[in-house]
Tab-separated table of C-alpha atoms and ligand atoms in Angstrom:
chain	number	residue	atom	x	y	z
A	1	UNK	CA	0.000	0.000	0.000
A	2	UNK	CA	1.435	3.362	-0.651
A	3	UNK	CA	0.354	7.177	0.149
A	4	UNK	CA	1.001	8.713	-3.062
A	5	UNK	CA	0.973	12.991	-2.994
A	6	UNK	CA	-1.160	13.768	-6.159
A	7	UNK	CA	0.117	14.368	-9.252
A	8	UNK	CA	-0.590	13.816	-13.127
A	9	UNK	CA	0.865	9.952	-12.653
A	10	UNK	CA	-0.338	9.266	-9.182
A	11	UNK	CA	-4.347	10.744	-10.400
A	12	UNK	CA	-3.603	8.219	-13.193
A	13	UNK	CA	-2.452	5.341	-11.112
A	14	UNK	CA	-5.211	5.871	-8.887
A	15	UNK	CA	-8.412	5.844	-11.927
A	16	UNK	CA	-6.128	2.422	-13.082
A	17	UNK	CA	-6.501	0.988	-10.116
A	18	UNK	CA	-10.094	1.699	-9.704
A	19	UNK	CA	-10.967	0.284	-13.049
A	20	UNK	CA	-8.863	-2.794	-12.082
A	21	UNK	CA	-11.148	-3.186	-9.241
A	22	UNK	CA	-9.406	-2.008	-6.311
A	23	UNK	CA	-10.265	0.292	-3.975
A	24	UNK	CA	-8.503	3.414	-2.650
A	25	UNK	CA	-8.247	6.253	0.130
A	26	UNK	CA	-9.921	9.152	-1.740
A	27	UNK	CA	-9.364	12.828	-0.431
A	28	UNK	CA	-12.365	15.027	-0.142
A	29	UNK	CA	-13.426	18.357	1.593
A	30	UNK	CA	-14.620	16.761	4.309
A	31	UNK	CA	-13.506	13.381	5.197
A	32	UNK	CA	-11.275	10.708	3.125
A	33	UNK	CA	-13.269	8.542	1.509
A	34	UNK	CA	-13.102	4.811	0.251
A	35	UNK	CA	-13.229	4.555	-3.132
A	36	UNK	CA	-14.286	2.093	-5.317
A	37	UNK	CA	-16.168	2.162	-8.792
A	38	UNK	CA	-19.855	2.282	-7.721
A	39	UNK	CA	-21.095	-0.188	-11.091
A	40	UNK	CA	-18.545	-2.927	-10.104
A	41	UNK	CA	-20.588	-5.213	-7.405
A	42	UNK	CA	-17.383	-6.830	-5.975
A	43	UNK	CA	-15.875	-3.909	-5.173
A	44	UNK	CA	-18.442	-2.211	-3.728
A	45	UNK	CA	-19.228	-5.401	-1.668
A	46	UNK	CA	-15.500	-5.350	-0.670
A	47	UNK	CA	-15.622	-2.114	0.492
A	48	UNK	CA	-18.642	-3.447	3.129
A	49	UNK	CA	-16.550	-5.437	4.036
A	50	UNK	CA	-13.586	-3.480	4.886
A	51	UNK	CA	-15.487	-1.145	6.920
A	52	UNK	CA	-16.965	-3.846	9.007
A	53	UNK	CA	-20.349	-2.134	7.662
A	54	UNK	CA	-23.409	-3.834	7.661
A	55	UNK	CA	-24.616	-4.120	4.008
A	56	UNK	CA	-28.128	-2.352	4.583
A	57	UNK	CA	-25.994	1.089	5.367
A	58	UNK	CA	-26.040	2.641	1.744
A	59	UNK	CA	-22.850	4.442	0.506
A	60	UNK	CA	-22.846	7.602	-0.952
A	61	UNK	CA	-22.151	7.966	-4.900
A	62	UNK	CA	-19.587	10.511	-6.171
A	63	UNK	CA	-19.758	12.173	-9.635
A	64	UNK	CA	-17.844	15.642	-10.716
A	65	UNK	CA	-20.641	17.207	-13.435
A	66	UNK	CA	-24.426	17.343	-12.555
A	67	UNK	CA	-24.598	15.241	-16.514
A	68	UNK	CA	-23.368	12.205	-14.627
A	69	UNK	CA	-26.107	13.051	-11.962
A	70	UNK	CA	-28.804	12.701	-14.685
A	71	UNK	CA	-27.218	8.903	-15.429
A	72	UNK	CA	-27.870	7.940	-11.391
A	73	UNK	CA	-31.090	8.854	-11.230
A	74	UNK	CA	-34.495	8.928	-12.721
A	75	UNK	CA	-36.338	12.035	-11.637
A	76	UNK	CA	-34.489	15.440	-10.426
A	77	UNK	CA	-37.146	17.769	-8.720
A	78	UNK	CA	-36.712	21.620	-8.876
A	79	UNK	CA	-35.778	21.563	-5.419
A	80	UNK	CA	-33.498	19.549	-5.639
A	81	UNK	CA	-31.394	20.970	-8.664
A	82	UNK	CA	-31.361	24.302	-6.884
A	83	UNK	CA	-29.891	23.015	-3.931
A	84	UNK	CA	-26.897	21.361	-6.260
A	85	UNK	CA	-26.475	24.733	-8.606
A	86	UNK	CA	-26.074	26.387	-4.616
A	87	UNK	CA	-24.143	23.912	-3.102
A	88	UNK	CA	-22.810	21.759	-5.443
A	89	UNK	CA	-19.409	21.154	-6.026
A	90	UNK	CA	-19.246	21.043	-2.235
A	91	UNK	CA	-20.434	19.129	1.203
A	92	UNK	CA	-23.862	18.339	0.273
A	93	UNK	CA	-25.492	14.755	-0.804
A	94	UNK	CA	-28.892	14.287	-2.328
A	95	UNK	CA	-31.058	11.323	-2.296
A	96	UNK	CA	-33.042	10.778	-4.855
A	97	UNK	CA	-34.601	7.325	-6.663
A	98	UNK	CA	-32.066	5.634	-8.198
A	99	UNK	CA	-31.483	4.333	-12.022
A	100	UNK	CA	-30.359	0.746	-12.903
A	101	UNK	CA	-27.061	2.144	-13.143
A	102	UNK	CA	-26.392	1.416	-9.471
A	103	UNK	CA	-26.323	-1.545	-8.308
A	104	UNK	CA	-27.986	-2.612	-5.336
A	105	UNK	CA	-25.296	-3.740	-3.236
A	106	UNK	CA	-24.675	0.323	-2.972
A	107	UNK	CA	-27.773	1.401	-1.985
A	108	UNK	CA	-28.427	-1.267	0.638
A	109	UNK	CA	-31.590	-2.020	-1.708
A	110	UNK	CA	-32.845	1.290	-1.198
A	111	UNK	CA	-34.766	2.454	-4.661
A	112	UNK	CA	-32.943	5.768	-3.107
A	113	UNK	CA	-29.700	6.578	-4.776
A	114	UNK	CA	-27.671	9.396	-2.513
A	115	UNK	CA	-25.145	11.959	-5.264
A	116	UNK	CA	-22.671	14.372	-4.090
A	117	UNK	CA	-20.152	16.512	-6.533
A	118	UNK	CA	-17.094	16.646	-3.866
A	119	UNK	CA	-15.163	20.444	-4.207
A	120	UNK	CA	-11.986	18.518	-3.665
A	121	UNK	CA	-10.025	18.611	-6.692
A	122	UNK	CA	-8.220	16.240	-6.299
A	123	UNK	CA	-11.446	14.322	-6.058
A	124	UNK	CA	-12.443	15.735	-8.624
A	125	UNK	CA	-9.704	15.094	-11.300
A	126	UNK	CA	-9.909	11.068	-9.667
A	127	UNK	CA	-13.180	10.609	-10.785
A	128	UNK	CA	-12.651	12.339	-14.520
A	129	UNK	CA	-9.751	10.157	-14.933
A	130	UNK	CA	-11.885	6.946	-14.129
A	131	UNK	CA	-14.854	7.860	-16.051
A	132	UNK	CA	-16.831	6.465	-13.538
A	133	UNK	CA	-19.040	7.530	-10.630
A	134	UNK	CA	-17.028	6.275	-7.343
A	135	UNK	CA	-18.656	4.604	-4.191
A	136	UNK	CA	-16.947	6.431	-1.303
A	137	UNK	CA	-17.744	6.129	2.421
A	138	UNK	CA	-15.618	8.141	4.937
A	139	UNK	CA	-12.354	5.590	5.778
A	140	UNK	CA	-13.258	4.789	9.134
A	141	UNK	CA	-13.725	1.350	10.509
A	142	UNK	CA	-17.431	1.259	11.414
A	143	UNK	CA	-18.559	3.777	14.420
A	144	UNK	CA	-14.894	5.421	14.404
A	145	UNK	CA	-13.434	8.600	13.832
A	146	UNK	CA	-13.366	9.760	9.955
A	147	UNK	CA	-10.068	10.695	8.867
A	148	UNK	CA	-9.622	14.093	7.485
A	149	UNK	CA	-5.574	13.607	7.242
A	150	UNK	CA	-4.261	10.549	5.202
A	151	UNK	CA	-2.267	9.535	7.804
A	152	UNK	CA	-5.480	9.501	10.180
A	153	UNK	CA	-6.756	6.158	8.214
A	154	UNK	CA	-6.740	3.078	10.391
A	155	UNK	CA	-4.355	0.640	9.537
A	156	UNK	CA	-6.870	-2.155	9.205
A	157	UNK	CA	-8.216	-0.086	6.337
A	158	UNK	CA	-5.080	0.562	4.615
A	159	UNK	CA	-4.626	-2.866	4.058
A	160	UNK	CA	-7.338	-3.142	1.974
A	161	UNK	CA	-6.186	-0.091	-0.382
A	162	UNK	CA	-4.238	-0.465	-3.173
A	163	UNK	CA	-3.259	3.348	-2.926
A	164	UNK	CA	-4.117	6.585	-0.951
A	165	UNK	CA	-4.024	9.828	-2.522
A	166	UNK	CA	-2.881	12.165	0.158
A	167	UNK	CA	-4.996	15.612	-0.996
A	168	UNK	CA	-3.575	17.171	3.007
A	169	UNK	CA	-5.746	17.990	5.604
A	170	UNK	CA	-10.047	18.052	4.811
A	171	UNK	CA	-11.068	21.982	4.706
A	172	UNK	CA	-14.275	20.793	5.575
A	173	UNK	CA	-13.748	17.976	8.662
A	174	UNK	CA	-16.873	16.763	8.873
A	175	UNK	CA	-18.926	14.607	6.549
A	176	UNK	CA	-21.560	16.383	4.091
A	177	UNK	CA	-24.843	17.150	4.966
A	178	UNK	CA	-27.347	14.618	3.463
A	179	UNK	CA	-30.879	15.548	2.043
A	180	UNK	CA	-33.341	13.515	1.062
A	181	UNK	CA	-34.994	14.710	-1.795
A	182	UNK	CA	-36.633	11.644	-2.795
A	183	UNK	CA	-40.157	12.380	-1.560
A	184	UNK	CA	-42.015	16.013	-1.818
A	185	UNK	CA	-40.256	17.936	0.764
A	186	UNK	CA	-36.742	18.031	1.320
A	187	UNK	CA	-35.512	16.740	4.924
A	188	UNK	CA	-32.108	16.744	6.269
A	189	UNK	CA	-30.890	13.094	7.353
A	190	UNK	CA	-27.832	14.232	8.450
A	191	UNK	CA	-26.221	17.623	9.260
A	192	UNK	CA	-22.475	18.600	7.997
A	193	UNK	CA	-20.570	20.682	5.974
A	194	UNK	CA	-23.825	22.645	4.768
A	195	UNK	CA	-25.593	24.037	7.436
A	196	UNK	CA	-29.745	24.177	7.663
A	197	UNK	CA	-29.722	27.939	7.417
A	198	UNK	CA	-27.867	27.754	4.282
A	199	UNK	CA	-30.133	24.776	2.827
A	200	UNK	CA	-33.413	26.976	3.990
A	201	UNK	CA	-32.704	30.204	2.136
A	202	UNK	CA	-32.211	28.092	-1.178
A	203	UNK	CA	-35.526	26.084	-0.738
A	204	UNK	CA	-37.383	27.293	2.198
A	205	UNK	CA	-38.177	25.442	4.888
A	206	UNK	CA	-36.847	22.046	5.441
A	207	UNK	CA	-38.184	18.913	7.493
A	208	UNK	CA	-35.353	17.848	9.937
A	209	UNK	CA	-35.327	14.119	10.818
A	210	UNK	CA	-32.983	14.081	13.879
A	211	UNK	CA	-32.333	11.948	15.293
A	212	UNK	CA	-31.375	10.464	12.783
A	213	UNK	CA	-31.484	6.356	12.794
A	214	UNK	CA	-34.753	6.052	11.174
A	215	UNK	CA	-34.532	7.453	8.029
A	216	UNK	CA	-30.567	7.670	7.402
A	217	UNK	CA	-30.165	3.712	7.705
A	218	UNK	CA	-26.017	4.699	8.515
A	219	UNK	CA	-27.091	6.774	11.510
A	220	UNK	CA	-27.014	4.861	14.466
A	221	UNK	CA	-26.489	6.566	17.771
A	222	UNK	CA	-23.147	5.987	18.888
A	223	UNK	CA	-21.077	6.741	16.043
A	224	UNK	CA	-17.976	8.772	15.083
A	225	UNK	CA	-16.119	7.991	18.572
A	226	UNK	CA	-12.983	7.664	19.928
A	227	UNK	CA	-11.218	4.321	21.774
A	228	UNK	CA	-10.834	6.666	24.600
A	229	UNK	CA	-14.122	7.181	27.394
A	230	UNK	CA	-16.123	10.506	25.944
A	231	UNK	CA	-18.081	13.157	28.121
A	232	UNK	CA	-19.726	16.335	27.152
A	233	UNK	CA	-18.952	18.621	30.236
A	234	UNK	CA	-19.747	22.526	30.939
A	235	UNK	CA	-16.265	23.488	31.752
A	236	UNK	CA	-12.877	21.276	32.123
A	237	UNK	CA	-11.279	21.645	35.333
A	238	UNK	CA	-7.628	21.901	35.680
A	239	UNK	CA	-6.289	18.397	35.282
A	240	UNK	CA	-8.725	17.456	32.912
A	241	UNK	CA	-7.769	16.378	29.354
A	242	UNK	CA	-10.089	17.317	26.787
A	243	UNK	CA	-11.050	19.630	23.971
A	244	UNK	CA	-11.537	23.188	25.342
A	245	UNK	CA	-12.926	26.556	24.290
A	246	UNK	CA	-11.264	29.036	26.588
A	247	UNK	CA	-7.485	28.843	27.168
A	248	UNK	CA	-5.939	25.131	28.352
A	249	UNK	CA	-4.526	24.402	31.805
A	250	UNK	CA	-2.674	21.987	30.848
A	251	UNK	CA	-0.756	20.163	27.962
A	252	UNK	CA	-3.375	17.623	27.658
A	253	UNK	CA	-6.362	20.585	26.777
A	254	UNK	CA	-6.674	21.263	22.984
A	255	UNK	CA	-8.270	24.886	22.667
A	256	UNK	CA	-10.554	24.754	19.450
A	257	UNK	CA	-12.189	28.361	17.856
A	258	UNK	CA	-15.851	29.465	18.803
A	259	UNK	CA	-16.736	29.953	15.331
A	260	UNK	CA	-18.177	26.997	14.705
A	261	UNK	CA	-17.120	25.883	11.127
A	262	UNK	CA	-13.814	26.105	11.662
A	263	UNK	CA	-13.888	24.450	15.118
A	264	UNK	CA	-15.961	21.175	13.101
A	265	UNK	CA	-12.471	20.993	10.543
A	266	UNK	CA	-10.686	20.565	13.507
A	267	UNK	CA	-12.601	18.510	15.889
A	268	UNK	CA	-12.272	14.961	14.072
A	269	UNK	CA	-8.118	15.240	13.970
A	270	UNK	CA	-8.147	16.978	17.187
A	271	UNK	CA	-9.902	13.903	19.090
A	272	UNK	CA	-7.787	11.537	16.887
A	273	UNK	CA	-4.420	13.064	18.496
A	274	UNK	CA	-6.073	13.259	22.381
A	275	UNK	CA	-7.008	9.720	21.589
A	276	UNK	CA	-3.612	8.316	21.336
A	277	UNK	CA	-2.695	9.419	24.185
A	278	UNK	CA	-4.038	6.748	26.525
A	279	UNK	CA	-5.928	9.480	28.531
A	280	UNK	CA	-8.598	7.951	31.020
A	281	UNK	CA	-11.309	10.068	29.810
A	282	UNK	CA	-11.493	12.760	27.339
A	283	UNK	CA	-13.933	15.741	28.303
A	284	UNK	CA	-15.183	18.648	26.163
A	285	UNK	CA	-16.472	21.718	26.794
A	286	UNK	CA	-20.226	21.662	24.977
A	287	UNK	CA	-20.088	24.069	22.331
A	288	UNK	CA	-23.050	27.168	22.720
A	289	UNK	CA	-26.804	26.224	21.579
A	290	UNK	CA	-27.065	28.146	18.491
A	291	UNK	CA	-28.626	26.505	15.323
A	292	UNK	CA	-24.747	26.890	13.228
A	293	UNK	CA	-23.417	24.778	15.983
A	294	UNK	CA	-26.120	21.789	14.606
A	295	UNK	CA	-23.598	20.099	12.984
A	296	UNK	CA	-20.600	19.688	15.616
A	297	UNK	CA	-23.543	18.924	17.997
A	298	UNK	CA	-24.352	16.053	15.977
A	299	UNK	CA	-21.241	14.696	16.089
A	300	UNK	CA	-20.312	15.464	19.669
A	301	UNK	CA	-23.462	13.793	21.060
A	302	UNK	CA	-22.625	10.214	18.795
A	303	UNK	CA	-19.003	10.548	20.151
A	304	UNK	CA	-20.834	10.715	23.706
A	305	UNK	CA	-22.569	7.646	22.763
B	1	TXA	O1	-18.732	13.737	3.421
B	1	TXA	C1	-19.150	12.631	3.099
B	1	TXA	O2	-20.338	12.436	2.785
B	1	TXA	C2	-18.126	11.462	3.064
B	1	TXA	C3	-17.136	11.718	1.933
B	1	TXA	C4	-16.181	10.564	1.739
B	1	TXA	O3	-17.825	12.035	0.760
B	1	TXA	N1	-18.819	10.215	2.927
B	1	TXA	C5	-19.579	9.704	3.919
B	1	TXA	O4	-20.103	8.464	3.617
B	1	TXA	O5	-19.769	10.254	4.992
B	1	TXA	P1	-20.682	7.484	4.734
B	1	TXA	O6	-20.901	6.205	4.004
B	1	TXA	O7	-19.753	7.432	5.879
B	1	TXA	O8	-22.062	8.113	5.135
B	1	TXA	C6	-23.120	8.078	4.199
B	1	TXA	C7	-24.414	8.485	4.852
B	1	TXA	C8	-24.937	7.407	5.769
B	1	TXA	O9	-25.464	8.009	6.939
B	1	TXA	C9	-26.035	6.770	4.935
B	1	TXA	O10	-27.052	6.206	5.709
B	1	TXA	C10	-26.550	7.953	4.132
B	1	TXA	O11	-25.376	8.691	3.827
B	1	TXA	N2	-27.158	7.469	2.884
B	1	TXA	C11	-26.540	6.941	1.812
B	1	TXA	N3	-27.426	6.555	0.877
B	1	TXA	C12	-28.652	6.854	1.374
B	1	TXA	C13	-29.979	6.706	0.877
B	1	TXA	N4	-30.224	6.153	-0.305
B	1	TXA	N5	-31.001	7.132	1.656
B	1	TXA	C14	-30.747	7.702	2.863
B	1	TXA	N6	-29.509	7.868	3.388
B	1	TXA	C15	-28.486	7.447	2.652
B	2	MG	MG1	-19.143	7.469	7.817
């Protein structure tokens, strides 16, 4: 397995290897991904597999032009295409019934197909060279961290890659915000990169469906967490270890920013380096109640467990 910085030959290594059938750490803007090509059943299956996913947990497809969309799917409503001219290339995904160009094994057999354009480019230029749409769910072993740094992906998974493509650290850090726009109105399945606010002045009001393990079949409760025990606490005391919001006490406190997009690109790699620490407990401070903060939240309360 090698980490390969992208280039002209690695971007084509990579789109040979995914035609071959293998799979491969994919940067995005939000998370690393594992890639495979979403029409080849084996691979897709394989990439189940890796995870230590259970097979009814559908995997997001990736395409870099809204033309490829049209291929995935068989109906596009107005809402919908608005929300991908706003957000799109970027950390959205739309579901929306799927074509016979996707296989089942992808979906979970769900007649729902879920699309994102990633804003990566080196995404991007991965899936142009393929010339295929790419399966990719975040490269975590099931209910840990995401990776948003190459060298953040579990070992366990890189054994099952024939190459990662090391696009640096994910602007982003936390997986895209999924939409259903299979049925008349919109609803959010899963908050991330693109917040609700954002999402409502493109199409108005949105139904929220949080939480979430009812209609997102991937969201189960305890998700997203670190090895190490994981608390939600007012305030850290002084020999606490933990993520903080007001200046540490100590060397095991990581102080992340109040503004609440930049503290979500930093919470998944900031937990990742607390948690190989061997600390007893990691603490952090709860972030304030205000409806930008939805998608650390999220996160934070699955890490809680
Ligand atoms: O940011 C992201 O979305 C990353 C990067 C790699 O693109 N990918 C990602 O994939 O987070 P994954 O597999 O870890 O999460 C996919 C989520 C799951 O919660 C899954 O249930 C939901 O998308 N999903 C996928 N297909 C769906 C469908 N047809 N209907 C409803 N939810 C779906
Ligand atoms: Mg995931």
């Amino acid at each position: 397995m090698k980490i390969l910085l992208p280039s002209d030959n690695s971007i084509q290594e990579a789109a040979d290897s995914l035609n071959r059938g293998d799979l491969i750490g994919l940067p995005t803007e939000t998370v690393y991904g594992i890639a495979a090509v979403a029409t080849n059943r084996e691979a897709v299956l394989r990439t189940f597999e890796l995870k230590r996913r259970p097979s009814g947990n559908p995997l997001i497809v990736h395409v870099s032009s809204m033309d490829q969309v049209e291929y995935l799917v068989t109906a596009i409503p107005e809402f919908a295409r608005r929300l991908g001219e706003a957000f799109w290339p970027g950390p959205l995904t739309i579901v929306l019934p799927k074509s016979s160009t996707i296989p089942p094994e992808v979906t979970g057999g769900l007649e729902t197909v879920a699309v994102r354009i990633p804003s990566h480019k080196v995404a991007r230029l991965i899936i142009e060279a393929t010339g295929a749409p790419l399966s990719a769910p975040s490269a975590n072993l099931f209910m840990a961290l995401s990776p948003t740094l190459a060298t953040h992906i579990a070992l366990e998974i890189l054994e099952g890659l024939s190459l990662v493509i090391d696009g640096g650290p994910c602007d982003i850090g936390l997986e895209s915000t999924v939409v259903d726009c299979a049925e008349s109105v919109p609803t959010i399945l899963r908050p991330g990169g693109i917040s609700r606010q954002q999402i409502e002045a493109v199409v108005g009001a949105v139904s929220v469906n949080l939480p979430l393990e009812r209609r997102a079949p991937g969201s189960y409760l305890r998700h997203y967490s670190p090895r190490t025990p994981f608390r939600l606490v007012d305030r850290l005391g002084p020999s606490d270890a933990g993520i903080v919001l007001t200046p540490p006490q100590n060397d095991n406190q990581i102080e992340l920013p109040r503004e609440p997009s930049r503290y979500g690109s930093m919470l998944y790699r900031t937990l990742f380096t607390l948690d190989q620490r061997g600390l007893a407990e990691i603490l952090t401070e709860w972030p304030p109640l205000t409806p930008e903060w939805e998608a650390v939240w999220d996160r934070l309360r699955k890490a809680a467990g």
